[in-house]
PDB file of C-alpha atoms in Angstrom:
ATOM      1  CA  UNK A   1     -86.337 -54.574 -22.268  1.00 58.00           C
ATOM      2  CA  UNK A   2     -86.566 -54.082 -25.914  1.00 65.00           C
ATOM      3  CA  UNK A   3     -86.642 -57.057 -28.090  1.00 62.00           C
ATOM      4  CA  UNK A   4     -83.925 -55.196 -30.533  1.00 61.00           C
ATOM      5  CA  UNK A   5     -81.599 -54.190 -27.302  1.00 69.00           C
ATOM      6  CA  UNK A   6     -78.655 -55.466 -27.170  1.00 68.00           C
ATOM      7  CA  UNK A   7     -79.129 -56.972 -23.804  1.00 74.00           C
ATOM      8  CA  UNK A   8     -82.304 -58.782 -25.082  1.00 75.00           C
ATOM      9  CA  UNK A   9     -80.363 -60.340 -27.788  1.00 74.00           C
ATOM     10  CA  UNK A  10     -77.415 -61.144 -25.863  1.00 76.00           C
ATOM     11  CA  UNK A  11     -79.368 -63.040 -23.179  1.00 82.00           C
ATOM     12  CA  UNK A  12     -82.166 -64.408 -25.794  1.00 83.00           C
ATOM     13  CA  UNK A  13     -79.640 -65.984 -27.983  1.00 81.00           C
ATOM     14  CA  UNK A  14     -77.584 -67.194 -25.132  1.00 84.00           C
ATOM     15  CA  UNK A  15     -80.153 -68.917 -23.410  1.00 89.00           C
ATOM     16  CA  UNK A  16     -81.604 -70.481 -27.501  1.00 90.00           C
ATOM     17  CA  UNK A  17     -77.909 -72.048 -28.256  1.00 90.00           C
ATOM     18  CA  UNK A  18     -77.375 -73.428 -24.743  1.00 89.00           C
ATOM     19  CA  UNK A  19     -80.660 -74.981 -24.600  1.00 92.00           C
ATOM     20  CA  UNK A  20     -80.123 -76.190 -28.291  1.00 92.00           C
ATOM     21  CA  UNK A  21     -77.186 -77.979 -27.494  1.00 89.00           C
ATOM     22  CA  UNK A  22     -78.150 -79.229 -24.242  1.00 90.00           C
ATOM     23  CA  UNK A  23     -81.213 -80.901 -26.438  1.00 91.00           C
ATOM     24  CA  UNK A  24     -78.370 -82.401 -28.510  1.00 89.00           C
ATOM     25  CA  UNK A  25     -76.696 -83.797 -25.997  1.00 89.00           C
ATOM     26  CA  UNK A  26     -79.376 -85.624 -24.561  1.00 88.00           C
ATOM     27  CA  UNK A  27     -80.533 -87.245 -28.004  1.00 87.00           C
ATOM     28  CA  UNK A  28     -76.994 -88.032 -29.046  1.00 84.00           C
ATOM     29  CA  UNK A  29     -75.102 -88.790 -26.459  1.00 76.00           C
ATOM     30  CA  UNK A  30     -71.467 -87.831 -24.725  1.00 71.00           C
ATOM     31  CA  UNK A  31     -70.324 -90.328 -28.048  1.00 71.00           C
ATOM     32  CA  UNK A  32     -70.312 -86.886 -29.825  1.00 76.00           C
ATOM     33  CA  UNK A  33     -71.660 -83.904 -27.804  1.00 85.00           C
ATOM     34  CA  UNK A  34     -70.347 -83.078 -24.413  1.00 88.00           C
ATOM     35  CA  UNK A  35     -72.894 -81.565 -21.942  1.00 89.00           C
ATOM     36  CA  UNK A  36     -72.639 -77.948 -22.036  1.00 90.00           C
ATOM     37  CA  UNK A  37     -72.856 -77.805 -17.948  1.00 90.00           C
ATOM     38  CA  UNK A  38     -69.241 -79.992 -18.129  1.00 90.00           C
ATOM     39  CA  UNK A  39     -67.614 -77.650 -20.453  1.00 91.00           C
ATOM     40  CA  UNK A  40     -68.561 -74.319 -18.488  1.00 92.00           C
ATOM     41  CA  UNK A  41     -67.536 -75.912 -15.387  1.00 91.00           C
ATOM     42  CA  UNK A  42     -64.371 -76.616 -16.958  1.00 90.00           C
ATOM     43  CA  UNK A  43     -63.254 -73.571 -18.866  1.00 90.00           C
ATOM     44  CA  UNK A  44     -62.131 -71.143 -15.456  1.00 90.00           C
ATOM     45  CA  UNK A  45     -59.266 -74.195 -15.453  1.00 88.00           C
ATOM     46  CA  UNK A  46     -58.864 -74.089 -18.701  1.00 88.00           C
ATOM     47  CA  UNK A  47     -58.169 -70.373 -19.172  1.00 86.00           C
ATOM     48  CA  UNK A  48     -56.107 -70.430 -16.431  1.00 85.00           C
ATOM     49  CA  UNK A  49     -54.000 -72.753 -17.852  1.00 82.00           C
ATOM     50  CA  UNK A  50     -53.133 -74.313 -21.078  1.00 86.00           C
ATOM     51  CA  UNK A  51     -55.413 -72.304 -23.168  1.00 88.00           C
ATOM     52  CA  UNK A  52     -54.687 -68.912 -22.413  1.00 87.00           C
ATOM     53  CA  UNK A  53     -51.589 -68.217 -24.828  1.00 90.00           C
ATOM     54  CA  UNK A  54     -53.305 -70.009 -27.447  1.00 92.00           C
ATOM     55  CA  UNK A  55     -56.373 -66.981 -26.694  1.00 91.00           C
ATOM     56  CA  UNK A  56     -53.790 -64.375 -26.818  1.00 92.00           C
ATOM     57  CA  UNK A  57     -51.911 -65.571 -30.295  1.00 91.00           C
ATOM     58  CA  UNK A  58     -55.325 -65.865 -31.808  1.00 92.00           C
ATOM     59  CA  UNK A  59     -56.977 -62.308 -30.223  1.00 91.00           C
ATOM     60  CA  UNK A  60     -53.273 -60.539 -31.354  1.00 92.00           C
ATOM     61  CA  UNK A  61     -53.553 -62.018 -35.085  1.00 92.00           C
ATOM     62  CA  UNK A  62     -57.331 -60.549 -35.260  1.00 91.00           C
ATOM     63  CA  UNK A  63     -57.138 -57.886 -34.159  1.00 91.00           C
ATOM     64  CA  UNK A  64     -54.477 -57.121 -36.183  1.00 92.00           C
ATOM     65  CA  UNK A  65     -55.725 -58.041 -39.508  1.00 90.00           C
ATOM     66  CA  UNK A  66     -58.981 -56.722 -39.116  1.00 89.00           C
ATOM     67  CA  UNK A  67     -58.427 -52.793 -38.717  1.00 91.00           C
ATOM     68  CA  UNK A  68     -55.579 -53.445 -41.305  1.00 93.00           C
ATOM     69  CA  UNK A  69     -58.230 -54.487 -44.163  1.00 91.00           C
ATOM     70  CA  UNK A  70     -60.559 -52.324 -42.938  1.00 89.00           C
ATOM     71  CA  UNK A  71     -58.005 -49.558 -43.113  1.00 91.00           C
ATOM     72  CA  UNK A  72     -56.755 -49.969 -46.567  1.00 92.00           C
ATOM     73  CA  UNK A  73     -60.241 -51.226 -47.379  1.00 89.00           C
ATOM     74  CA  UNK A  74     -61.503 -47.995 -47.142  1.00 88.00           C
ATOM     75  CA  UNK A  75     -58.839 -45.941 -48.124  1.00 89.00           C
ATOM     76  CA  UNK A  76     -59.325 -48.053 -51.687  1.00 89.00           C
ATOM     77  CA  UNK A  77     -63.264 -47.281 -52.058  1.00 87.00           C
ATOM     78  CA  UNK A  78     -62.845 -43.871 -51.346  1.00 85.00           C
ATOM     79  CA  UNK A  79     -59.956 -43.544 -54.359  1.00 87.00           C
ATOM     80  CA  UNK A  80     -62.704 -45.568 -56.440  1.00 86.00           C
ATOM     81  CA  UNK A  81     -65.417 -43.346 -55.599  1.00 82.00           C
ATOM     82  CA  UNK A  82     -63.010 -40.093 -55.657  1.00 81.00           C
ATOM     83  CA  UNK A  83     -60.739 -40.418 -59.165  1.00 83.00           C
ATOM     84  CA  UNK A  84     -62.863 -42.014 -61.806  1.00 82.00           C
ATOM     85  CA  UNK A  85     -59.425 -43.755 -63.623  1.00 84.00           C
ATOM     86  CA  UNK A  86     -58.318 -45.308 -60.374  1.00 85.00           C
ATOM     87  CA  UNK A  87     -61.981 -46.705 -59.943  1.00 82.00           C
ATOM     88  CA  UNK A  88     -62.078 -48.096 -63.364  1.00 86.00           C
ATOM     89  CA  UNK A  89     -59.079 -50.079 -63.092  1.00 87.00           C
ATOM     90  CA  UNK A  90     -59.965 -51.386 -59.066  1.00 84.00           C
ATOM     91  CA  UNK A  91     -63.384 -52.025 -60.562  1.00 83.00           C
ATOM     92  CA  UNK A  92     -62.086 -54.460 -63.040  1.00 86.00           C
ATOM     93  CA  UNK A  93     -59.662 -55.567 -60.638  1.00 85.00           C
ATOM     94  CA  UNK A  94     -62.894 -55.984 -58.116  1.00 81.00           C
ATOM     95  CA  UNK A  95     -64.774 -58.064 -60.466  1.00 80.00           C
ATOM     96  CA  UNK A  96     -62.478 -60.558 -61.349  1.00 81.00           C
ATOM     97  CA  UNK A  97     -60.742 -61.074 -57.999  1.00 80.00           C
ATOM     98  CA  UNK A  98     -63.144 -61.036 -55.660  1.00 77.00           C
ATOM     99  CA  UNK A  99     -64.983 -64.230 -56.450  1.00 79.00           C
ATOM    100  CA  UNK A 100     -61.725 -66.236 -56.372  1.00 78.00           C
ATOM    101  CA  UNK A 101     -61.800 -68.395 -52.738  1.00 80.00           C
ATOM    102  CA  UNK A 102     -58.760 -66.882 -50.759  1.00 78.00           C
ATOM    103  CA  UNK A 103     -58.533 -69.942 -48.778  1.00 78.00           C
ATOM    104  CA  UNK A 104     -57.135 -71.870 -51.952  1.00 79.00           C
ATOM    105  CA  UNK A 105     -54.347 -69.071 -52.038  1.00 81.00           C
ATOM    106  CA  UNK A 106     -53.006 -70.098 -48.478  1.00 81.00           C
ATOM    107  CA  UNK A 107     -50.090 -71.802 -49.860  1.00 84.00           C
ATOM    108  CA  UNK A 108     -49.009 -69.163 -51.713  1.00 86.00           C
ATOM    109  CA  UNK A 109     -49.673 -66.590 -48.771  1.00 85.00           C
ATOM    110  CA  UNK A 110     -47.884 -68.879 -46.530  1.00 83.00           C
ATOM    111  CA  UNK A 111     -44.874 -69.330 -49.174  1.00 84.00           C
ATOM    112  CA  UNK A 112     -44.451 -65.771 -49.627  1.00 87.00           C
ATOM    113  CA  UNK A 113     -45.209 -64.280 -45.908  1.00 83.00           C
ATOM    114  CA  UNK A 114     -44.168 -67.217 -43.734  1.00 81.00           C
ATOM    115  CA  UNK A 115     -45.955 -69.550 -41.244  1.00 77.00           C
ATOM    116  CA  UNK A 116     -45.938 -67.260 -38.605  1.00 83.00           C
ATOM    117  CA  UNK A 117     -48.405 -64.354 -37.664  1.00 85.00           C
ATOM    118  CA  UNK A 118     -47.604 -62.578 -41.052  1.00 87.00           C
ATOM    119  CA  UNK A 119     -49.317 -65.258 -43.151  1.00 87.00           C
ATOM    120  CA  UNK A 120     -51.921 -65.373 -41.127  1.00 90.00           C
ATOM    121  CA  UNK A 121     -52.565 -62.006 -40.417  1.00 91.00           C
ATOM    122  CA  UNK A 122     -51.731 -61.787 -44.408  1.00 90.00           C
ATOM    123  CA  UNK A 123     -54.747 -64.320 -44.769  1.00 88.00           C
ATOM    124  CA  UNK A 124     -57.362 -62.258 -43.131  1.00 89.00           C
ATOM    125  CA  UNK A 125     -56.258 -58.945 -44.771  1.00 90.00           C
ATOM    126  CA  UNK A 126     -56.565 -60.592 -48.151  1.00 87.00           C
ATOM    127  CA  UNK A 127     -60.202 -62.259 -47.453  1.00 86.00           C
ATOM    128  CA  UNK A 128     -61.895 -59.115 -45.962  1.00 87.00           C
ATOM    129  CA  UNK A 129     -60.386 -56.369 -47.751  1.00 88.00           C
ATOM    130  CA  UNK A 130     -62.436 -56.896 -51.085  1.00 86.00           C
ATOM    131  CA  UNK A 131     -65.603 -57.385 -48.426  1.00 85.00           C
ATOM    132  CA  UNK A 132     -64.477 -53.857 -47.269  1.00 87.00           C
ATOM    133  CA  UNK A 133     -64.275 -52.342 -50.600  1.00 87.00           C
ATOM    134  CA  UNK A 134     -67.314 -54.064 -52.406  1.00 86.00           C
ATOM    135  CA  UNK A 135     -69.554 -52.518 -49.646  1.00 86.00           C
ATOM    136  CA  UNK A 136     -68.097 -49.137 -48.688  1.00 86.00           C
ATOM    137  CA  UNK A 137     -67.721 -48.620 -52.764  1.00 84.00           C
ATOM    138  CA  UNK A 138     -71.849 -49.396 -52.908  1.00 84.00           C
ATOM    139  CA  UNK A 139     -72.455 -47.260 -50.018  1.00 83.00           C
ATOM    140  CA  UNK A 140     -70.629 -43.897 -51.690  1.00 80.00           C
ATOM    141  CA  UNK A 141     -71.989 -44.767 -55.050  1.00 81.00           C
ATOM    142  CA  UNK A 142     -75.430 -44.339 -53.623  1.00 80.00           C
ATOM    143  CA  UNK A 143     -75.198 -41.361 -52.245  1.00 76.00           C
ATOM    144  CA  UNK A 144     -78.260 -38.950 -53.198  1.00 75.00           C
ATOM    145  CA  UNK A 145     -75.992 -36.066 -55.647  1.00 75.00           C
ATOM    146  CA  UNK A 146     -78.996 -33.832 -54.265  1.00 73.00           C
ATOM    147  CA  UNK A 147     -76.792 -33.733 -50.895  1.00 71.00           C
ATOM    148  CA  UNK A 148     -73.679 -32.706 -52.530  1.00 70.00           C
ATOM    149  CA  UNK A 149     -75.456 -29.826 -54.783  1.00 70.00           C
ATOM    150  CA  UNK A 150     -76.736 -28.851 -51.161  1.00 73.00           C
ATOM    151  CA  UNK A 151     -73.660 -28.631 -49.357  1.00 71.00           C
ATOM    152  CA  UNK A 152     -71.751 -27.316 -51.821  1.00 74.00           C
ATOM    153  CA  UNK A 153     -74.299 -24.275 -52.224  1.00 75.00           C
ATOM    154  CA  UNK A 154     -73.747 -23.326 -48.678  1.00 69.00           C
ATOM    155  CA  UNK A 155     -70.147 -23.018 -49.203  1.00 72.00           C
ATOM    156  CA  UNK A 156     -68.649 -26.632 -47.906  1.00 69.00           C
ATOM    157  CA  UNK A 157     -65.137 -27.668 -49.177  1.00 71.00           C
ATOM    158  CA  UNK A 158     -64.102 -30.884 -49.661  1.00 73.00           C
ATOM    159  CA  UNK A 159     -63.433 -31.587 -46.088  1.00 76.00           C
ATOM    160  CA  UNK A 160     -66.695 -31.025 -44.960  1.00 75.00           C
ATOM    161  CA  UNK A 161     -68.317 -33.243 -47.427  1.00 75.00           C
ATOM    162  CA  UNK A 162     -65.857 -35.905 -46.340  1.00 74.00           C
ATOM    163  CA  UNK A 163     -67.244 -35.015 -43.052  1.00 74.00           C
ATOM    164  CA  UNK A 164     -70.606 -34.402 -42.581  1.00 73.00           C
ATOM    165  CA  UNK A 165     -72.069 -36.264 -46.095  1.00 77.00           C
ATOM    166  CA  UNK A 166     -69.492 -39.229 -46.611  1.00 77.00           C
ATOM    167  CA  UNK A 167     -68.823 -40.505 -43.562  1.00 79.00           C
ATOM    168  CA  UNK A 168     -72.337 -40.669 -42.151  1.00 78.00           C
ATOM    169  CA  UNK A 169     -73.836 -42.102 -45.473  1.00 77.00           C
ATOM    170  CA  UNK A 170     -71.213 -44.942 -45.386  1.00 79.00           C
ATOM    171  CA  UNK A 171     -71.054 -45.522 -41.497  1.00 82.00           C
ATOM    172  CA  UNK A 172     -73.476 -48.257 -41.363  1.00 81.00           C
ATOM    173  CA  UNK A 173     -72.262 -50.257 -44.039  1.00 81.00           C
ATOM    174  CA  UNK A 174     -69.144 -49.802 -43.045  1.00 83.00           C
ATOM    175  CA  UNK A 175     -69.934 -51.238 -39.449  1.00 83.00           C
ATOM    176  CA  UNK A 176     -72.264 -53.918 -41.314  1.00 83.00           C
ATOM    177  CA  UNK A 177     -69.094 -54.840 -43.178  1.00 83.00           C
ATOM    178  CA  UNK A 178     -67.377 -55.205 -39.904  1.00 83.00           C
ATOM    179  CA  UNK A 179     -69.743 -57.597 -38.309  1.00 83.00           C
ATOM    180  CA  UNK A 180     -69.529 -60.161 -41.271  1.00 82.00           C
ATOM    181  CA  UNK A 181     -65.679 -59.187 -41.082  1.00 83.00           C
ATOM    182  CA  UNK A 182     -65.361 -60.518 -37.701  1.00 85.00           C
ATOM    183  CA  UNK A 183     -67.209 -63.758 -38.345  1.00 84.00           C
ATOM    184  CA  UNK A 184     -64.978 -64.019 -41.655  1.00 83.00           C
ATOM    185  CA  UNK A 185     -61.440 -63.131 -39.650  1.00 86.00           C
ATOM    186  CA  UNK A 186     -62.356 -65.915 -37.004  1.00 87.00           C
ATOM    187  CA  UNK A 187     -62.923 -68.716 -39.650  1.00 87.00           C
ATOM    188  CA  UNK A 188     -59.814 -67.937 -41.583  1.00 86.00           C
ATOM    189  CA  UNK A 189     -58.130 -67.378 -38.697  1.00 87.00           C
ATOM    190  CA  UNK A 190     -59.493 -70.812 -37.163  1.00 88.00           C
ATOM    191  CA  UNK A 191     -58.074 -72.672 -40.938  1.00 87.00           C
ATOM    192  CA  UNK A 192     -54.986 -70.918 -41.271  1.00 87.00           C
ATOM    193  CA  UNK A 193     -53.629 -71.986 -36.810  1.00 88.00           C
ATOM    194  CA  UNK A 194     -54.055 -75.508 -38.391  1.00 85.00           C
ATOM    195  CA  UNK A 195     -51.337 -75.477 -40.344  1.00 80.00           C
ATOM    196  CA  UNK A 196     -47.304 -74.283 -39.601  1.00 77.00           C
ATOM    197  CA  UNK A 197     -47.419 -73.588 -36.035  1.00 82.00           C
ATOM    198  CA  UNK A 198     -48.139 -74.293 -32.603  1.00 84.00           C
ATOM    199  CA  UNK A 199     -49.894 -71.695 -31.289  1.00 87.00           C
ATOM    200  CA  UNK A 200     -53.525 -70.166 -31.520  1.00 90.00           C
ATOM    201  CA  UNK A 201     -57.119 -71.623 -30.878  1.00 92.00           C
ATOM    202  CA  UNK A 202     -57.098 -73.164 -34.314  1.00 91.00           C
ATOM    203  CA  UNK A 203     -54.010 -75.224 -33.341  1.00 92.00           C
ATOM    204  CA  UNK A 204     -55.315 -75.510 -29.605  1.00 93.00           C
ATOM    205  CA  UNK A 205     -58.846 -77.032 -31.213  1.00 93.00           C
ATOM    206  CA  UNK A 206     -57.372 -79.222 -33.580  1.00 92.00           C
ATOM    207  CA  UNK A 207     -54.807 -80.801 -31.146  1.00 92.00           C
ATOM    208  CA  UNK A 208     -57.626 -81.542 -28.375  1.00 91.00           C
ATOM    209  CA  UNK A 209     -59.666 -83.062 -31.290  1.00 90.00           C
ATOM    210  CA  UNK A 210     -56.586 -85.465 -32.527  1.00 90.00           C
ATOM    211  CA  UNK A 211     -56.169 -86.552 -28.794  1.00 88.00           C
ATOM    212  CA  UNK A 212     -59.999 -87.459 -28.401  1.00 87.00           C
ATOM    213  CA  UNK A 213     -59.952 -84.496 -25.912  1.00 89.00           C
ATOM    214  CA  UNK A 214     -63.244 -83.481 -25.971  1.00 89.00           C
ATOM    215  CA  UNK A 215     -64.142 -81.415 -22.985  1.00 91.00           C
ATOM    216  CA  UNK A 216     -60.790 -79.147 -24.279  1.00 91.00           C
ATOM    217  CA  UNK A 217     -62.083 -79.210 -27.754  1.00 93.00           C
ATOM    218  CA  UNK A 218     -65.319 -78.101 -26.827  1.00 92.00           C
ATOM    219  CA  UNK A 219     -63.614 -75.442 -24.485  1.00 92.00           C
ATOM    220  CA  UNK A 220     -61.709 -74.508 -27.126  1.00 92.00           C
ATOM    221  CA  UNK A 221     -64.744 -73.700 -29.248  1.00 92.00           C
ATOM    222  CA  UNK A 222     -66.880 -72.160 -26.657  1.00 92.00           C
ATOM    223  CA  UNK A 223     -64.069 -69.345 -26.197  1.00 92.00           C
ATOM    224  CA  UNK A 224     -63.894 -68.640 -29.496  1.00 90.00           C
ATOM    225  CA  UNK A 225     -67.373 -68.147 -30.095  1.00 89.00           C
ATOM    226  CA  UNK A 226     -67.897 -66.248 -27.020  1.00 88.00           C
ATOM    227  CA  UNK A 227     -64.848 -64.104 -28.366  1.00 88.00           C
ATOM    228  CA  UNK A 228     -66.374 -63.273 -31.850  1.00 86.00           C
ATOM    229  CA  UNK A 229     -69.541 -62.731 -30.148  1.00 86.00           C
ATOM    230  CA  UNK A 230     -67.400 -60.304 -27.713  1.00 86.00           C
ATOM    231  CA  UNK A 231     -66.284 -58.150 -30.718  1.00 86.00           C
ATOM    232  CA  UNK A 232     -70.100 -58.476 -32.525  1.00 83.00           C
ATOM    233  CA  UNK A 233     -71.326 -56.979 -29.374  1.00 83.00           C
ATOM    234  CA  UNK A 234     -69.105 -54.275 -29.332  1.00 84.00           C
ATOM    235  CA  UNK A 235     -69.711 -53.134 -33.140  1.00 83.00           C
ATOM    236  CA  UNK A 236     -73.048 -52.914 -32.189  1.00 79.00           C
ATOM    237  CA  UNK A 237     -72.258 -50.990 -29.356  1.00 81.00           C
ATOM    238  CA  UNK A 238     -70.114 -48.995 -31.698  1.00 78.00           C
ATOM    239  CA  UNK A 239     -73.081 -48.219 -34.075  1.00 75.00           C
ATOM    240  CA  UNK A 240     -75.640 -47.445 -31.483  1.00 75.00           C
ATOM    241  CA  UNK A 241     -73.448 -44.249 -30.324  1.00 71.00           C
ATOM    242  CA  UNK A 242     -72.240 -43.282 -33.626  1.00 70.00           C
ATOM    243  CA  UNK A 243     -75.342 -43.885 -35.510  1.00 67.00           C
ATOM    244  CA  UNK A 244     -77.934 -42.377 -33.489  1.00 65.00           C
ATOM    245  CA  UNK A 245     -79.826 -40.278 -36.251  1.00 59.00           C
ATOM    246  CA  UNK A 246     -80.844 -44.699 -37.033  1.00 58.00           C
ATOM    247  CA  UNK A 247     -82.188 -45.482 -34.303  1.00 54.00           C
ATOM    248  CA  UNK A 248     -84.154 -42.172 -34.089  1.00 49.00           C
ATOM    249  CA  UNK A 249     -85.810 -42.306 -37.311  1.00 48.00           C
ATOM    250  CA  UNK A 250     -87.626 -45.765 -36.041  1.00 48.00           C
TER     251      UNK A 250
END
């Protein structure tokens, strides 16, 4: 097993946090920690029953949000990179907006697109799309223009550059990008189910915390995590197939 396989990772990492906060535990105490033994015992109950909707609201706004940005997020660096106006003005717009924290705009998100899934799925589009744009706008920038005089001497039209030079140069960041994005969409996601609603492992969280329910609340986070991780694993599954040429040049 190679120690940068996915497998190796995955069962590395597992094993590190369990034993980490199995460590806890015994120094602290069930006054803050629960045993990690108790809460895996409990979650095949707890999926079963109350938490599962709570799963699905939260997995629907996700993965919702997330090809959205990523979609329009790329769509936006390309018209950057592509028509030197357009880039100008998103470049300015870039600057200035993209160090403002989103979160302080929930209000206003919530005012204008509800409390329901649109805000929140509103919320995450709005936090990763300048993520999105800021990376995939780097990535074309730095293109080698040795690769377009190249393919444009053997005849390739626009298309094919798109193709066969754009695409691949900007795949990785573009799946690097996604990773943080899915770490990013779960904590905004986690924020914005605490506030206006009832439903979603924000809400579901929150609620076990309030009632000094902490075998749920524990639950509660345990399924999330293992839910982001669950999405990081399959980006990475992602770029191993469509970025082969990487791996091979190691």
């Amino acid at each position: 097993m190679r120690p940068d396989s996915i497998t190796y990772r995955f069962l590395v990492g597992t094993l590190l946090i369990n034993l980490i906060w199995y460590v806890a535990y015994l120094l602290i105490g069930e006054g803050a920690l629960v045993s990690p033994l108790v809460v895996y015992r409990h979650l095949p109950a707890l999926l079963a029953g109350k938490m599962g909707p709570h799963l699905l609201a939260s997995l629907y706004r996700i993965l919702l949000g997330i090809p959205i940005a990523l979609l329009l997020g790329l769509v936006i660096a390309w018209l950057i990179y592509s028509y030197r106006p357009f880039g100008r003005a998103m470049n300015a717009l870039t600057y200035l907006a993209y160090p403002i924290p989103k979160l302080a705009l929930l209000p206003i998100v919530m005012l204008i697109a509800g409390l329901g899934d649109g805000g929140k799925v509103a919320m995450i589009v709005l936090i990763l799309i300048f993520q999105v744009i800021v990376n995939v706008r780097d990535s074309l920038t730095n293109i080698p223009r040795e690769s377009f005089h190249i393919a444009r001497s053997l005849g390739a039209d626009r298309w094919r550059i798109l193709r066969y030079i754009l695409l691949p140069a900007a795949l990785p960041d573009i799946l690097s990008t996604l990773r943080v994005a899915i770490g990013t969409a779960i904590s905004v996601l986690f924020v914005t189910e605490t506030y206006g609603t009832d439903r979603g492992m924000g809400y579901f969280i929150t609620d076990a915390w309030m009632r000094f329910d902490y075998i749920d609340m524990y639950g509660g986070i345990v399924v999330l995590s293992i839910t982001g991780f669950i999405l990081f694993i399959l980006t990475d599954i992602a770029e191993e197939h469509f970025c082969r040429w990487r791996s091979a040049g190691h």
